[in-house]
Short mmCIF file of C-alpha atoms in Angstrom, two decimals:
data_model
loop_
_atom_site.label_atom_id
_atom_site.label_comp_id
_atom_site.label_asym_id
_atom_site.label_seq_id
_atom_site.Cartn_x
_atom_site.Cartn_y
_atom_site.Cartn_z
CA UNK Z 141 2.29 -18.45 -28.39
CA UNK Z 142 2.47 -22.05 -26.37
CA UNK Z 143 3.28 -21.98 -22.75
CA UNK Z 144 4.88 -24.72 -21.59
CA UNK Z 145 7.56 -26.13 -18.93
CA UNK Z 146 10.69 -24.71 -21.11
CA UNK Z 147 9.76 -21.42 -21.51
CA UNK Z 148 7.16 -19.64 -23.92
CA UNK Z 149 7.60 -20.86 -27.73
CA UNK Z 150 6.05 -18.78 -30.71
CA UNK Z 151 4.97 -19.04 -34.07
CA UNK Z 152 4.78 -16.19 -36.78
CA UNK Z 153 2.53 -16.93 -39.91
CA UNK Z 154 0.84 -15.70 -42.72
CA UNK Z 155 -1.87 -15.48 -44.66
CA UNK Z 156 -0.75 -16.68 -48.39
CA UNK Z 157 -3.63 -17.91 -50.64
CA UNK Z 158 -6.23 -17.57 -48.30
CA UNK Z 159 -4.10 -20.34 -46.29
CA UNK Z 160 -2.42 -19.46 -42.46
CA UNK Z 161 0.97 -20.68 -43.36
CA UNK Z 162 3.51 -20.89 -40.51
CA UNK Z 163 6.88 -19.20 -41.51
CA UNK Z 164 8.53 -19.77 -38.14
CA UNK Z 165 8.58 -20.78 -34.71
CA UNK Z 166 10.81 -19.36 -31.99
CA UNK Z 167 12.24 -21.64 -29.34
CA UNK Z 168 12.46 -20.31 -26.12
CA UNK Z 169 15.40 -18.26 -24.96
CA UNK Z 170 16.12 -17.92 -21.08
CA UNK Z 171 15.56 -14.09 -19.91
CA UNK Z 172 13.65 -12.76 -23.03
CA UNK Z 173 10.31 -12.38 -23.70
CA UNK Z 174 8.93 -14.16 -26.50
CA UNK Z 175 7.18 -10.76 -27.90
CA UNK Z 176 10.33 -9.15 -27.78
CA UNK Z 177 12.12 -11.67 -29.93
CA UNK Z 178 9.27 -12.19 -32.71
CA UNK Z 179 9.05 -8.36 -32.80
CA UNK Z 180 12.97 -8.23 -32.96
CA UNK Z 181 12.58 -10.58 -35.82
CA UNK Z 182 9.39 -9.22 -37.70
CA UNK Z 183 8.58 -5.96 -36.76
CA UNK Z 184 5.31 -6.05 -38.74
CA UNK Z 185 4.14 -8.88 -36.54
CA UNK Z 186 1.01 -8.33 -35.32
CA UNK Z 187 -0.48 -10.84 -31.92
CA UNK Z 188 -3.23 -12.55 -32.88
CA UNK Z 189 -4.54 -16.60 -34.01
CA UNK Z 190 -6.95 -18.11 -35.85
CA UNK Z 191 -8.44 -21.58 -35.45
CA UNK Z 192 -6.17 -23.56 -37.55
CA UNK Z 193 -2.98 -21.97 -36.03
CA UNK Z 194 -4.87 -22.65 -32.45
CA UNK Z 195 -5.04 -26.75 -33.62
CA UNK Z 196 -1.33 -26.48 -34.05
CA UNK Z 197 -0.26 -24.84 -30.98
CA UNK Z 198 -2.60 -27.64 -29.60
CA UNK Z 199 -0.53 -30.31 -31.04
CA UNK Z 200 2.66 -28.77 -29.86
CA UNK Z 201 1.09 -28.27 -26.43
CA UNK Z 202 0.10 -32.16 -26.24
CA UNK Z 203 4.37 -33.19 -27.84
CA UNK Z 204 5.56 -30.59 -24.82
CA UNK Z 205 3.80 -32.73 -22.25
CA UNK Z 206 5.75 -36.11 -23.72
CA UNK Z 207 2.52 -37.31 -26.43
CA UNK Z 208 3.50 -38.65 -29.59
CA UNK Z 209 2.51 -35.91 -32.19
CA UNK Z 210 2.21 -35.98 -35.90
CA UNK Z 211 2.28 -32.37 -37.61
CA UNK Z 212 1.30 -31.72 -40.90
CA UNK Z 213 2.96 -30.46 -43.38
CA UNK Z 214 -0.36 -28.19 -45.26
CA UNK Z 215 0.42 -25.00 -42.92
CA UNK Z 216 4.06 -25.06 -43.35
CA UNK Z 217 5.66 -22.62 -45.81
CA UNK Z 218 8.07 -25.05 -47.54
CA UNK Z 219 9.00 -21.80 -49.92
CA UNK Z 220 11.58 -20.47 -47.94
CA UNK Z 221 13.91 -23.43 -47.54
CA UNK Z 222 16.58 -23.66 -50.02
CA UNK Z 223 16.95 -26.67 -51.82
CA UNK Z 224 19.47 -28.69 -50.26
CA UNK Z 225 17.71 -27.26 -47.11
CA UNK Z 226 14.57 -28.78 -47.69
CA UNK Z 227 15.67 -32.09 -49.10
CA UNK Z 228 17.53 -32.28 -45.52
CA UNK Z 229 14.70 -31.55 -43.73
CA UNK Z 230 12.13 -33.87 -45.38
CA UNK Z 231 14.47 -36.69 -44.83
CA UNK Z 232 15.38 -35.39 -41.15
CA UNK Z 233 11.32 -35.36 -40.56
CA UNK Z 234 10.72 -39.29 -41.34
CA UNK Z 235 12.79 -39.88 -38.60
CA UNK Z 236 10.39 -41.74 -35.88
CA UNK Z 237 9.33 -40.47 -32.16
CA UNK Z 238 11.61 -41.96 -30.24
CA UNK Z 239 14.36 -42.58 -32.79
CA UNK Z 240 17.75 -40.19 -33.31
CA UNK Z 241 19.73 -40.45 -36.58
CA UNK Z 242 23.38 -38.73 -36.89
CA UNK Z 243 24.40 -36.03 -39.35
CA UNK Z 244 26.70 -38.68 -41.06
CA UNK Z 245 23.85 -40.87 -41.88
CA UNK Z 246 21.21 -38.33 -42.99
CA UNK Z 247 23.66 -37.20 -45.49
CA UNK Z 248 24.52 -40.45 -46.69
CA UNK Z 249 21.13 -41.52 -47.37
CA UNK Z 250 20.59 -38.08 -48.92
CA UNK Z 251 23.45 -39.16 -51.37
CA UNK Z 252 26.23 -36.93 -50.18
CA UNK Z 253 27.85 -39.44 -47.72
CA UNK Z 254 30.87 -36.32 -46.74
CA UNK Z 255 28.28 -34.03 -46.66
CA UNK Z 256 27.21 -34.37 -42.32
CA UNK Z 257 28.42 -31.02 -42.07
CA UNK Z 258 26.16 -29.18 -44.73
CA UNK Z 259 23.29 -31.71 -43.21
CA UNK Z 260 24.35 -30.02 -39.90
CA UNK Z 261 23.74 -26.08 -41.30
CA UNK Z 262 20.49 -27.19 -42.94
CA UNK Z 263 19.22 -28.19 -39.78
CA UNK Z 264 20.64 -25.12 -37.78
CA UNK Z 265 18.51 -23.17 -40.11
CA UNK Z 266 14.84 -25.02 -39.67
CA UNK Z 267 12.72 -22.36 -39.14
CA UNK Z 268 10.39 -25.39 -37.91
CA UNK Z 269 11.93 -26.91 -34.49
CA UNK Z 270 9.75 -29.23 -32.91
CA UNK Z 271 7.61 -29.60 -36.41
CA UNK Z 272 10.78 -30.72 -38.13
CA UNK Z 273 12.27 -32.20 -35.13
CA UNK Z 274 15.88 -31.58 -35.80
CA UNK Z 275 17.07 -32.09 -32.16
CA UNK Z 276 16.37 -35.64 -33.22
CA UNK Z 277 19.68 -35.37 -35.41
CA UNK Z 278 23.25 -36.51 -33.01
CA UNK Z 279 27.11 -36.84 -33.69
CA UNK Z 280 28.09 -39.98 -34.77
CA UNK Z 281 29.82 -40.42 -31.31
CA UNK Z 282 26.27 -40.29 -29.39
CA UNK Z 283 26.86 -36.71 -28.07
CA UNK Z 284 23.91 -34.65 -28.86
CA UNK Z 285 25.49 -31.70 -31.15
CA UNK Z 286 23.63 -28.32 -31.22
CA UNK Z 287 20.48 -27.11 -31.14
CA UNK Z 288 18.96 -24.02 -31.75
CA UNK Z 289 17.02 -23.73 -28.34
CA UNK Z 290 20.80 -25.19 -26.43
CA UNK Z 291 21.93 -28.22 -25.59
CA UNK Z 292 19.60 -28.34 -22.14
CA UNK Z 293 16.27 -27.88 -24.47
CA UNK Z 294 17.74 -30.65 -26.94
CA UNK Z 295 18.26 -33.02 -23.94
CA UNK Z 296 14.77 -32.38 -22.91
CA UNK Z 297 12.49 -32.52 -26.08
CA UNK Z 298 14.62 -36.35 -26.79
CA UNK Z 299 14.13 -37.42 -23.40
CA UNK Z 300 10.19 -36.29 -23.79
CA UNK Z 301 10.43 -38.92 -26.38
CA UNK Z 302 11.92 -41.57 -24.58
CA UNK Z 303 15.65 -41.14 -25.61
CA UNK Z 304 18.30 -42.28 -22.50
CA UNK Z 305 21.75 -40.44 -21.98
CA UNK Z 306 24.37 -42.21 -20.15
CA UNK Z 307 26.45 -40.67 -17.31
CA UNK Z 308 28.87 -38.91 -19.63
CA UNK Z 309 26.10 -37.23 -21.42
CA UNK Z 310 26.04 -38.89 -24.67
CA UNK Z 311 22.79 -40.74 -26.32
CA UNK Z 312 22.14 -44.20 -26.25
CA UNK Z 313 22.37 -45.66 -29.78
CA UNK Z 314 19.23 -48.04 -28.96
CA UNK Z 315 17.39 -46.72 -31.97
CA UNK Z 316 19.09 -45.06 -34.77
CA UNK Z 317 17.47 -44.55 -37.43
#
């Protein structure tokens, strides 16, 4: 699990192929304990770490406190992801730090320009927030759309990376990607 200044964020994995491969990672949730909701999830789940899952919360540690991080992709289990799924979320991940994109565009440079919706559920489903930064994704009208950790924790992880909101609440479209 990573501490940090929104709560307690953890990360289930496995050992597949002699390989820790992450299968998840739980956003905080206000009032419940972050034990409580992986064991909700994966009863099984035993509390432990090894060093390269260690790195990783290190890298999410150094994004939480505003530092440009780049996550590899080598302990992510890719499997899972269905196949429109993953195509979304490859794309959504080139985004830059610092950038947003809307739900519109990722779908039109997917190929399946009335497709922002289905590009919407794909990235309600990433099982890898904050690797896959999918709060990066917005409306087409600048407001910020949903998040699986809430609209506050979506508002906080873009403004970690530099993104400005104007009084109404909606992002400005200085760099869309």
């Amino acid at each position: 699990m990573v501490q940090s200044q929104f709560g307690e964020i953890g990360i289930v994995w496995k050992v597949k192929n002699k390989d820790a491969m992450i299968t998840r990672i739980f956003l905080p949730k206000s009032g419940k304990k972050m034990k409580c909701i992986i064991k909700n999830a994966h009863p099984d789940a035993v509390l432990s770490s090894i060093s390269i899952i260690d790195k990783i919360c290190k890298k999410l540690e150094n994004f939480l406190k505003g530092k440009p991080t780049d996550f590899s992709f080598s302990n992510i289990d890719l499997t899972q992801l269905y196949n429109f799924q993953k195509k979304v979320l490859l794309l959504e991940r080139q985004i830059p730090y610092g950038w947003v994109s809307t739900y519109g565009r990722l779908a039109k440079k997917l190929g399946h320009s009335g497709a922002a919706r289905a590009v919407g559920t794909a990235l309600a489903r990433n099982p890898f927030p904050i690797i896959i930064p999918c709060y990066r994704v917005i409306k087409s009208d600048g407001s910020p759309g949903g998040f699986g950790g809430g609209a506050w924790l979506k508002r906080q992880f873009l403004q970690l990376e530099g993104i400005k909101f104007n009084r109404k609440g909606k992002i400005i479209m200085e760099t869309v990607w």
